[in-house]
Short mmCIF file of C-alpha atoms and ligand atoms in Angstrom, two decimals:
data_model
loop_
_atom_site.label_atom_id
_atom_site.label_comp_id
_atom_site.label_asym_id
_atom_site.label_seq_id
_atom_site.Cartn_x
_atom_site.Cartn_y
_atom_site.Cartn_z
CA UNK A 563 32.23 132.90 23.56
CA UNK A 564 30.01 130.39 21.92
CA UNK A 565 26.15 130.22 22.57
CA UNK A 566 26.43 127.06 23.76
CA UNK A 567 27.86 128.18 27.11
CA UNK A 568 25.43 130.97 27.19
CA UNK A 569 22.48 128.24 26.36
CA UNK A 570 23.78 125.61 29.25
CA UNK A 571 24.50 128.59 31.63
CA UNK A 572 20.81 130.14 31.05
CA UNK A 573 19.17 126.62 31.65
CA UNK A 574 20.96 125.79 34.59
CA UNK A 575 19.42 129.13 35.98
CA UNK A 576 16.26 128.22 34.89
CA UNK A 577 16.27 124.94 36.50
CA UNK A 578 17.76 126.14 39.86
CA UNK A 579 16.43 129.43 40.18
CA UNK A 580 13.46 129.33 37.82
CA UNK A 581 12.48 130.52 34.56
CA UNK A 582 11.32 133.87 36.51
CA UNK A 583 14.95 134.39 37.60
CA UNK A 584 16.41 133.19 34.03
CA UNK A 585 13.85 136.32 32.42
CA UNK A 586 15.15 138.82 35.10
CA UNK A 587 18.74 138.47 34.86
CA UNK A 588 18.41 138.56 30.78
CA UNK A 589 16.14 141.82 31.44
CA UNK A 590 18.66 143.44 33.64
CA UNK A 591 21.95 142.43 32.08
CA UNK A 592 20.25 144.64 29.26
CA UNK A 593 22.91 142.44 26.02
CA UNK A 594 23.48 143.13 22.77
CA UNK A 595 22.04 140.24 21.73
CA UNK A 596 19.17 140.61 23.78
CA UNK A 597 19.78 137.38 25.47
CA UNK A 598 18.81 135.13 22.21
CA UNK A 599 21.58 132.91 21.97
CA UNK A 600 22.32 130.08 19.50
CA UNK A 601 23.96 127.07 20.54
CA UNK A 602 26.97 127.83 17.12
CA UNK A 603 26.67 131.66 17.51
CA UNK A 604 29.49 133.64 19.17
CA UNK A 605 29.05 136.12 21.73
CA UNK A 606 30.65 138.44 23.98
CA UNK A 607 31.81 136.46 26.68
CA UNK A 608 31.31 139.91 28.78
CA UNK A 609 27.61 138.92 28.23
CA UNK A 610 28.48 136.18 30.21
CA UNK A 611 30.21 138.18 33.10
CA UNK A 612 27.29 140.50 32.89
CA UNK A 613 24.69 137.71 33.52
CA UNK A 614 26.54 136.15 36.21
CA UNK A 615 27.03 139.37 37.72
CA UNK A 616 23.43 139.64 37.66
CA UNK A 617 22.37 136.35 39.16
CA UNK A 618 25.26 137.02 41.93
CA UNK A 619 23.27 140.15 42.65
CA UNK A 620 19.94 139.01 42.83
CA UNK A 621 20.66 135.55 45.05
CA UNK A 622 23.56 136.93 47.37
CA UNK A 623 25.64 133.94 46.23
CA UNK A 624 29.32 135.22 45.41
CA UNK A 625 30.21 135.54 41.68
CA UNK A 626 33.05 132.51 41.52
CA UNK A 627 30.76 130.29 43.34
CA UNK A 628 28.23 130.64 40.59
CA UNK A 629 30.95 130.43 38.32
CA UNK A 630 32.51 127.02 39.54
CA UNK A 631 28.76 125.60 40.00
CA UNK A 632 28.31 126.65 36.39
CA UNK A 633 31.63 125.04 35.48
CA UNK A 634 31.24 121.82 37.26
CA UNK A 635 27.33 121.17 35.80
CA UNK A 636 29.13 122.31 31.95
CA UNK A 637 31.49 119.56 32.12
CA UNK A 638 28.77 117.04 32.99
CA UNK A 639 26.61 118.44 29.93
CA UNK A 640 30.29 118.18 27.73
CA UNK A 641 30.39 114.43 28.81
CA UNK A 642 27.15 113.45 27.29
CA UNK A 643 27.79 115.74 24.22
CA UNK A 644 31.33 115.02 23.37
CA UNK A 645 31.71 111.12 24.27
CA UNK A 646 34.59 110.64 21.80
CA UNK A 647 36.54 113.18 24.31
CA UNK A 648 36.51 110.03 26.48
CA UNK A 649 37.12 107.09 24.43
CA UNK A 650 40.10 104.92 26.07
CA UNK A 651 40.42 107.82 28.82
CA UNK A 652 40.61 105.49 32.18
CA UNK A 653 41.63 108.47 34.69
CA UNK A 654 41.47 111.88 35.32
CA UNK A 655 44.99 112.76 35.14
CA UNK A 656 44.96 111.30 31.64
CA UNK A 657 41.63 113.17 30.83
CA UNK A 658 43.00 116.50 31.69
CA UNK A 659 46.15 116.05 30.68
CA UNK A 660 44.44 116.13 26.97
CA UNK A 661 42.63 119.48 27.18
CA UNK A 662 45.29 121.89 25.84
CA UNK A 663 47.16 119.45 23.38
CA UNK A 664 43.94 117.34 22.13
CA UNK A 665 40.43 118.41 23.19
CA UNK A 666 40.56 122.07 23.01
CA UNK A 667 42.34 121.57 19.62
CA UNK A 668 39.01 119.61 18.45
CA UNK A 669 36.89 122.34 19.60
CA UNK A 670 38.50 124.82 17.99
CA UNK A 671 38.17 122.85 14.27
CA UNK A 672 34.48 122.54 15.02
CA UNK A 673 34.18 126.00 16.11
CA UNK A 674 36.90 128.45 14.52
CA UNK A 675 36.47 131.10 16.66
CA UNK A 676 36.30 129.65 19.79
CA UNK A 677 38.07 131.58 22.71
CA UNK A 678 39.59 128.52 24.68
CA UNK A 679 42.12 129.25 27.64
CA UNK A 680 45.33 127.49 28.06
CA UNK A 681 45.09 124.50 30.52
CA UNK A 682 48.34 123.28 31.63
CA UNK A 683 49.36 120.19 33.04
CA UNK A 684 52.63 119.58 34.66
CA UNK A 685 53.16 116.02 36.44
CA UNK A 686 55.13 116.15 39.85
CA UNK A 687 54.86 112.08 39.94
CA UNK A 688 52.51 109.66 38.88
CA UNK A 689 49.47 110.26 41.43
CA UNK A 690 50.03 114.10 41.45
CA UNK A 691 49.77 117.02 38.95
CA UNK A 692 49.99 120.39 39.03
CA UNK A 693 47.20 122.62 36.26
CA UNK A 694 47.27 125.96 35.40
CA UNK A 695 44.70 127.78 34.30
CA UNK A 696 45.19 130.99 31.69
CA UNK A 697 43.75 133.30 29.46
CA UNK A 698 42.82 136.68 28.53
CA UNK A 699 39.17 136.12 30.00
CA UNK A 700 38.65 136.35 33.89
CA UNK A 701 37.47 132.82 34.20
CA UNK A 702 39.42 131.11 36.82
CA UNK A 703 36.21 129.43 38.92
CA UNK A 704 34.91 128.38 36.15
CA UNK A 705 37.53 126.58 35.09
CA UNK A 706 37.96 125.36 38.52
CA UNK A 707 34.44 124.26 38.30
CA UNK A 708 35.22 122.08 35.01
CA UNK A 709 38.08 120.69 36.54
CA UNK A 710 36.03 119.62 39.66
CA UNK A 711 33.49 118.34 37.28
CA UNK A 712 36.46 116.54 35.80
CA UNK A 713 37.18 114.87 39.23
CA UNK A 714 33.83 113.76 39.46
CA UNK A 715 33.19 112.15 36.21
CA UNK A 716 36.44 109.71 36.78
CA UNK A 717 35.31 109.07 40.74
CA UNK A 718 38.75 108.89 42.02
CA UNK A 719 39.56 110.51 45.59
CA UNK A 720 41.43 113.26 43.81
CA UNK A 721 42.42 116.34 46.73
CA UNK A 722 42.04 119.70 45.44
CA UNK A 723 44.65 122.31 46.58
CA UNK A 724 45.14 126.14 45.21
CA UNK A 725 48.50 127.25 45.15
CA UNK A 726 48.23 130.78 43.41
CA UNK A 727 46.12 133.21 42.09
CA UNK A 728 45.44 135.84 39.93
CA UNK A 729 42.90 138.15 41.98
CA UNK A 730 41.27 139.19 37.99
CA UNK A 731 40.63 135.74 37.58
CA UNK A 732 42.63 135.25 34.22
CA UNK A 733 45.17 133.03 36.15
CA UNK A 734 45.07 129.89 38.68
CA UNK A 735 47.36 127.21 40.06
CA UNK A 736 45.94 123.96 42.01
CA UNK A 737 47.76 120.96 43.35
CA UNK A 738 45.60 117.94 42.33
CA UNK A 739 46.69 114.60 44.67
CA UNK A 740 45.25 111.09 44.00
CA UNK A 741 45.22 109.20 47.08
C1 HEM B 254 35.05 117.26 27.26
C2 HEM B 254 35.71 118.25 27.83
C3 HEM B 254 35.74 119.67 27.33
C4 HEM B 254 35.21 120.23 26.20
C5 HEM B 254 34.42 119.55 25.10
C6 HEM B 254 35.50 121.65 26.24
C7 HEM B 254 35.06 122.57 25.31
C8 HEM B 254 35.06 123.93 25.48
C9 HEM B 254 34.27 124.87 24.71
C10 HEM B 254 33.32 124.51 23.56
C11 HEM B 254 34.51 126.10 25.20
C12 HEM B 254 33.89 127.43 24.74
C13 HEM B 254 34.76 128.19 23.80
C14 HEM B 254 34.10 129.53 23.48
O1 HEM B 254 33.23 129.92 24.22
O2 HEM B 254 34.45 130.19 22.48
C15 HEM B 254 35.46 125.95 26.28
C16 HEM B 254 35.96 126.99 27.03
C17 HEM B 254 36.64 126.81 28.21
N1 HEM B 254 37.22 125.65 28.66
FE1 HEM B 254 36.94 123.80 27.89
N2 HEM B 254 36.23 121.95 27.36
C18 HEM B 254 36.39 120.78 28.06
C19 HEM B 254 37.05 120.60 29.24
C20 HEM B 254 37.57 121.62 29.99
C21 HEM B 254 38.16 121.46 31.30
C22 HEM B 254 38.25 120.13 32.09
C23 HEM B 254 38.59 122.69 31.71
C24 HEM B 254 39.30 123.08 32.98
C25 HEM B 254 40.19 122.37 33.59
C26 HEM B 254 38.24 123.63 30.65
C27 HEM B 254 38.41 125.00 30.69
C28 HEM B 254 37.77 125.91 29.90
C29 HEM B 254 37.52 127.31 30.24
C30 HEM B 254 37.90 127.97 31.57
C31 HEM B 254 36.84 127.90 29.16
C32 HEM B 254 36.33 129.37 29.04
C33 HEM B 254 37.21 130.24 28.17
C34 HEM B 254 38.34 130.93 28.91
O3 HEM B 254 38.43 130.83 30.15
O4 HEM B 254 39.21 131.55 28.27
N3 HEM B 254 37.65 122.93 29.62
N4 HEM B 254 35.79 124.61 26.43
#
Protein backbone atom coordinates (compact mmCIF):
# COMPACT_ATOMS: atom_id res chain seq x y z
CA UNK A 1 0.00 0.00 0.00
CA UNK A 2 1.57 3.31 -0.73
CA UNK A 3 2.73 5.77 2.08
CA UNK A 4 0.61 8.16 0.96
CA UNK A 5 -2.47 6.46 2.46
CA UNK A 6 -0.53 5.70 5.52
CA UNK A 7 0.62 9.64 5.60
CA UNK A 8 -3.22 11.02 5.02
CA UNK A 9 -4.56 8.25 7.40
CA UNK A 10 -1.90 9.22 10.28
CA UNK A 11 -2.77 13.03 9.90
CA UNK A 12 -6.30 12.67 9.94
CA UNK A 13 -5.68 10.96 13.43
CA UNK A 14 -3.63 13.56 14.43
CA UNK A 15 -6.02 16.21 13.65
CA UNK A 16 -9.10 14.43 15.16
CA UNK A 17 -7.71 12.59 17.88
CA UNK A 18 -4.43 14.42 18.46
CA UNK A 19 -0.89 13.99 17.90
CA UNK A 20 -0.91 12.04 21.45
CA UNK A 21 -3.30 9.48 19.94
CA UNK A 22 -1.38 9.48 16.38
CA UNK A 23 2.13 8.48 18.76
CA UNK A 24 0.11 5.76 20.67
CA UNK A 25 -1.44 3.88 17.99
CA UNK A 26 2.13 3.92 15.98
CA UNK A 27 3.66 2.69 19.50
CA UNK A 28 1.20 -0.07 19.89
CA UNK A 29 0.67 -1.27 16.35
CA UNK A 30 4.50 -2.08 17.01
CA UNK A 31 5.27 -1.98 12.34
CA UNK A 32 7.93 -2.94 10.51
CA UNK A 33 8.53 0.21 9.41
CA UNK A 34 8.25 1.68 12.62
CA UNK A 35 5.53 3.93 11.52
CA UNK A 36 7.96 6.25 9.20
CA UNK A 37 6.18 6.35 6.12
CA UNK A 38 6.99 8.12 2.82
CA UNK A 39 4.41 9.57 0.79
CA UNK A 40 6.12 7.08 -2.70
CA UNK A 41 7.16 4.21 -0.35
CA UNK A 42 5.13 0.97 -0.26
CA UNK A 43 4.00 -0.70 2.71
CA UNK A 44 2.16 -3.47 4.08
CA UNK A 45 -1.25 -2.53 3.82
CA UNK A 46 -1.65 -4.95 7.08
CA UNK A 47 0.16 -1.95 8.70
CA UNK A 48 -2.75 -0.24 7.84
CA UNK A 49 -5.30 -2.82 9.33
CA UNK A 50 -3.04 -2.92 12.31
CA UNK A 51 -3.29 0.88 12.95
CA UNK A 52 -6.87 1.08 12.44
CA UNK A 53 -7.30 -1.76 14.59
CA UNK A 54 -5.52 0.18 17.06
CA UNK A 55 -7.34 3.48 16.92
CA UNK A 56 -10.74 1.27 16.91
CA UNK A 57 -9.43 -0.03 20.21
CA UNK A 58 -8.43 2.88 21.92
CA UNK A 59 -11.71 5.26 20.92
CA UNK A 60 -14.51 2.47 21.01
CA UNK A 61 -15.47 3.59 17.49
CA UNK A 62 -16.06 0.34 15.27
CA UNK A 63 -13.26 -0.53 12.77
CA UNK A 64 -15.40 0.18 9.27
CA UNK A 65 -16.59 3.37 10.66
CA UNK A 66 -13.03 4.55 10.98
CA UNK A 67 -12.46 3.04 7.81
CA UNK A 68 -15.28 4.85 5.74
CA UNK A 69 -14.41 8.25 7.74
CA UNK A 70 -10.87 7.61 6.55
CA UNK A 71 -12.15 6.88 3.05
CA UNK A 72 -14.48 9.73 2.66
CA UNK A 73 -11.70 12.57 4.08
CA UNK A 74 -8.95 10.49 1.33
CA UNK A 75 -11.05 11.29 -1.52
CA UNK A 76 -11.34 14.94 -0.53
CA UNK A 77 -7.37 15.06 -0.09
CA UNK A 78 -7.30 13.01 -3.87
CA UNK A 79 -9.45 15.98 -5.24
CA UNK A 80 -7.03 18.68 -4.45
CA UNK A 81 -4.03 16.40 -5.43
CA UNK A 82 -5.17 14.82 -8.59
CA UNK A 83 -7.35 17.73 -10.32
CA UNK A 84 -6.76 16.34 -13.83
CA UNK A 85 -8.92 13.19 -12.43
CA UNK A 86 -11.72 15.77 -12.79
CA UNK A 87 -11.24 17.71 -15.83
CA UNK A 88 -14.65 17.69 -17.98
CA UNK A 89 -16.15 15.24 -15.18
CA UNK A 90 -19.77 17.05 -14.62
CA UNK A 91 -21.37 14.11 -12.38
CA UNK A 92 -20.72 11.49 -10.19
CA UNK A 93 -21.89 8.67 -12.15
CA UNK A 94 -19.44 9.78 -14.82
CA UNK A 95 -16.64 10.27 -12.14
CA UNK A 96 -16.92 6.81 -10.87
CA UNK A 97 -17.67 5.25 -13.74
CA UNK A 98 -13.78 6.14 -14.63
CA UNK A 99 -12.05 4.56 -11.63
CA UNK A 100 -11.38 1.01 -12.89
CA UNK A 101 -10.97 1.78 -16.74
CA UNK A 102 -9.14 5.38 -16.39
CA UNK A 103 -8.08 6.65 -12.95
CA UNK A 104 -6.81 3.64 -11.27
CA UNK A 105 -4.97 2.90 -14.58
CA UNK A 106 -3.12 6.45 -14.05
CA UNK A 107 -2.22 5.56 -10.62
CA UNK A 108 -0.83 2.58 -11.32
CA UNK A 109 1.78 4.28 -14.18
CA UNK A 110 2.74 6.76 -11.49
CA UNK A 111 3.08 4.19 -8.93
CA UNK A 112 3.95 0.57 -10.37
CA UNK A 113 3.22 -1.25 -7.54
CA UNK A 114 0.23 0.08 -6.42
CA UNK A 115 -2.37 -2.47 -4.97
CA UNK A 116 -5.69 -0.90 -6.43
CA UNK A 117 -9.06 -2.94 -6.08
CA UNK A 118 -11.44 -3.45 -8.84
CA UNK A 119 -14.33 -0.87 -8.84
CA UNK A 120 -17.13 -1.82 -10.97
CA UNK A 121 -19.75 0.06 -12.43
CA UNK A 122 -22.79 -1.38 -13.98
CA UNK A 123 -25.65 1.18 -15.14
CA UNK A 124 -29.34 -0.03 -14.47
CA UNK A 125 -30.60 3.38 -16.31
CA UNK A 126 -29.42 6.71 -16.59
CA UNK A 127 -29.96 8.10 -12.86
CA UNK A 128 -29.00 4.70 -11.27
CA UNK A 129 -25.87 2.47 -11.01
CA UNK A 130 -24.95 -0.35 -9.40
CA UNK A 131 -20.66 -0.52 -7.97
CA UNK A 132 -18.91 -3.25 -6.80
CA UNK A 133 -16.24 -3.18 -4.81
CA UNK A 134 -13.27 -6.09 -4.95
CA UNK A 135 -10.01 -7.12 -4.07
CA UNK A 136 -7.73 -9.28 -2.26
CA UNK A 137 -7.47 -6.61 0.67
CA UNK A 138 -10.39 -6.40 3.29
CA UNK A 139 -11.25 -2.87 2.45
CA UNK A 140 -14.86 -2.62 1.76
CA UNK A 141 -15.67 0.69 4.19
CA UNK A 142 -13.12 2.26 2.97
CA UNK A 143 -14.01 2.10 -0.26
CA UNK A 144 -17.45 2.89 0.75
CA UNK A 145 -16.02 5.88 2.37
CA UNK A 146 -14.33 7.09 -1.07
CA UNK A 147 -17.36 6.51 -2.81
CA UNK A 148 -19.35 8.66 -0.27
CA UNK A 149 -16.63 11.16 -0.57
CA UNK A 150 -17.34 10.79 -4.26
CA UNK A 151 -21.05 11.76 -3.68
CA UNK A 152 -20.08 14.66 -1.91
CA UNK A 153 -17.60 16.26 -4.12
CA UNK A 154 -20.34 16.27 -7.17
CA UNK A 155 -23.31 17.55 -4.55
CA UNK A 156 -26.00 15.65 -6.19
CA UNK A 157 -28.82 13.94 -3.91
CA UNK A 158 -27.31 10.59 -4.73
CA UNK A 159 -29.19 7.59 -2.19
CA UNK A 160 -26.87 5.10 -0.95
CA UNK A 161 -28.17 1.48 -0.71
CA UNK A 162 -26.03 -1.91 0.15
CA UNK A 163 -27.15 -4.82 -1.53
CA UNK A 164 -24.45 -7.51 -0.53
CA UNK A 165 -21.61 -8.22 1.36
CA UNK A 166 -18.66 -9.95 1.94
CA UNK A 167 -18.46 -10.24 5.92
CA UNK A 168 -14.08 -10.16 5.30
CA UNK A 169 -14.55 -7.03 3.74
CA UNK A 170 -12.83 -7.91 0.30
CA UNK A 171 -16.30 -7.62 -1.41
CA UNK A 172 -19.36 -5.00 -1.53
CA UNK A 173 -22.42 -4.20 -3.63
CA UNK A 174 -24.43 -0.71 -3.26
CA UNK A 175 -27.34 0.62 -5.24
CA UNK A 176 -26.48 4.31 -5.92
CA UNK A 177 -29.99 6.38 -7.03
CA UNK A 178 -29.90 10.03 -8.23
CA UNK A 179 -33.05 11.62 -7.46
C1 LIG B 1 -9.38 10.88 -7.73
C2 LIG B 1 -9.83 9.70 -7.34
C3 LIG B 1 -8.98 8.54 -6.92
C4 LIG B 1 -7.62 8.39 -6.92
C5 LIG B 1 -6.56 9.39 -7.36
C6 LIG B 1 -7.33 7.08 -6.36
C7 LIG B 1 -6.05 6.59 -6.13
C8 LIG B 1 -5.77 5.51 -5.34
C9 LIG B 1 -4.46 5.22 -4.78
C10 LIG B 1 -3.19 6.05 -4.98
C11 LIG B 1 -4.58 4.10 -4.04
C12 LIG B 1 -3.49 3.39 -3.21
C13 LIG B 1 -2.86 2.25 -3.92
C14 LIG B 1 -1.87 1.57 -2.98
O1 LIG B 1 -1.95 1.79 -1.80
O2 LIG B 1 -0.98 0.80 -3.43
C15 LIG B 1 -5.96 3.67 -4.13
C16 LIG B 1 -6.48 2.55 -3.51
C17 LIG B 1 -7.82 2.31 -3.39
N1 LIG B 1 -8.83 2.91 -4.12
FE1 LIG B 1 -8.66 4.53 -5.30
N2 LIG B 1 -8.49 6.42 -6.07
C18 LIG B 1 -9.52 7.28 -6.38
C19 LIG B 1 -10.86 7.06 -6.24
C20 LIG B 1 -11.39 5.94 -5.65
C21 LIG B 1 -12.80 5.74 -5.39
C22 LIG B 1 -13.92 6.76 -5.68
C23 LIG B 1 -12.94 4.51 -4.83
C24 LIG B 1 -14.19 3.79 -4.38
C25 LIG B 1 -15.33 3.84 -4.99
C26 LIG B 1 -11.59 3.94 -4.70
C27 LIG B 1 -11.27 2.75 -4.10
C28 LIG B 1 -10.02 2.39 -3.65
C29 LIG B 1 -9.75 1.43 -2.59
C30 LIG B 1 -10.81 0.70 -1.77
C31 LIG B 1 -8.36 1.34 -2.44
C32 LIG B 1 -7.55 0.47 -1.43
C33 LIG B 1 -6.95 -0.77 -2.05
C34 LIG B 1 -7.86 -1.99 -2.03
O3 LIG B 1 -8.96 -1.94 -1.45
O4 LIG B 1 -7.52 -3.02 -2.65
N3 LIG B 1 -10.69 4.84 -5.24
N4 LIG B 1 -6.66 4.54 -4.95
Amino acid sequence: MKGIVFTEFLELVGRNYGVEMMDFIIEASDLPSGGAYTAVGSYDHGEMITLVQNLSTATRVPVPELLRAYGQHLFARFSVRYPRFFDGITSCFEFLDRIEGHIHVEVRKLYPDAELPSIDIDWRTEDRIELFYSSTRPFAAFAEGLMRGAIAHFGEAIEVRQLDAAADGTFIRFELTRS
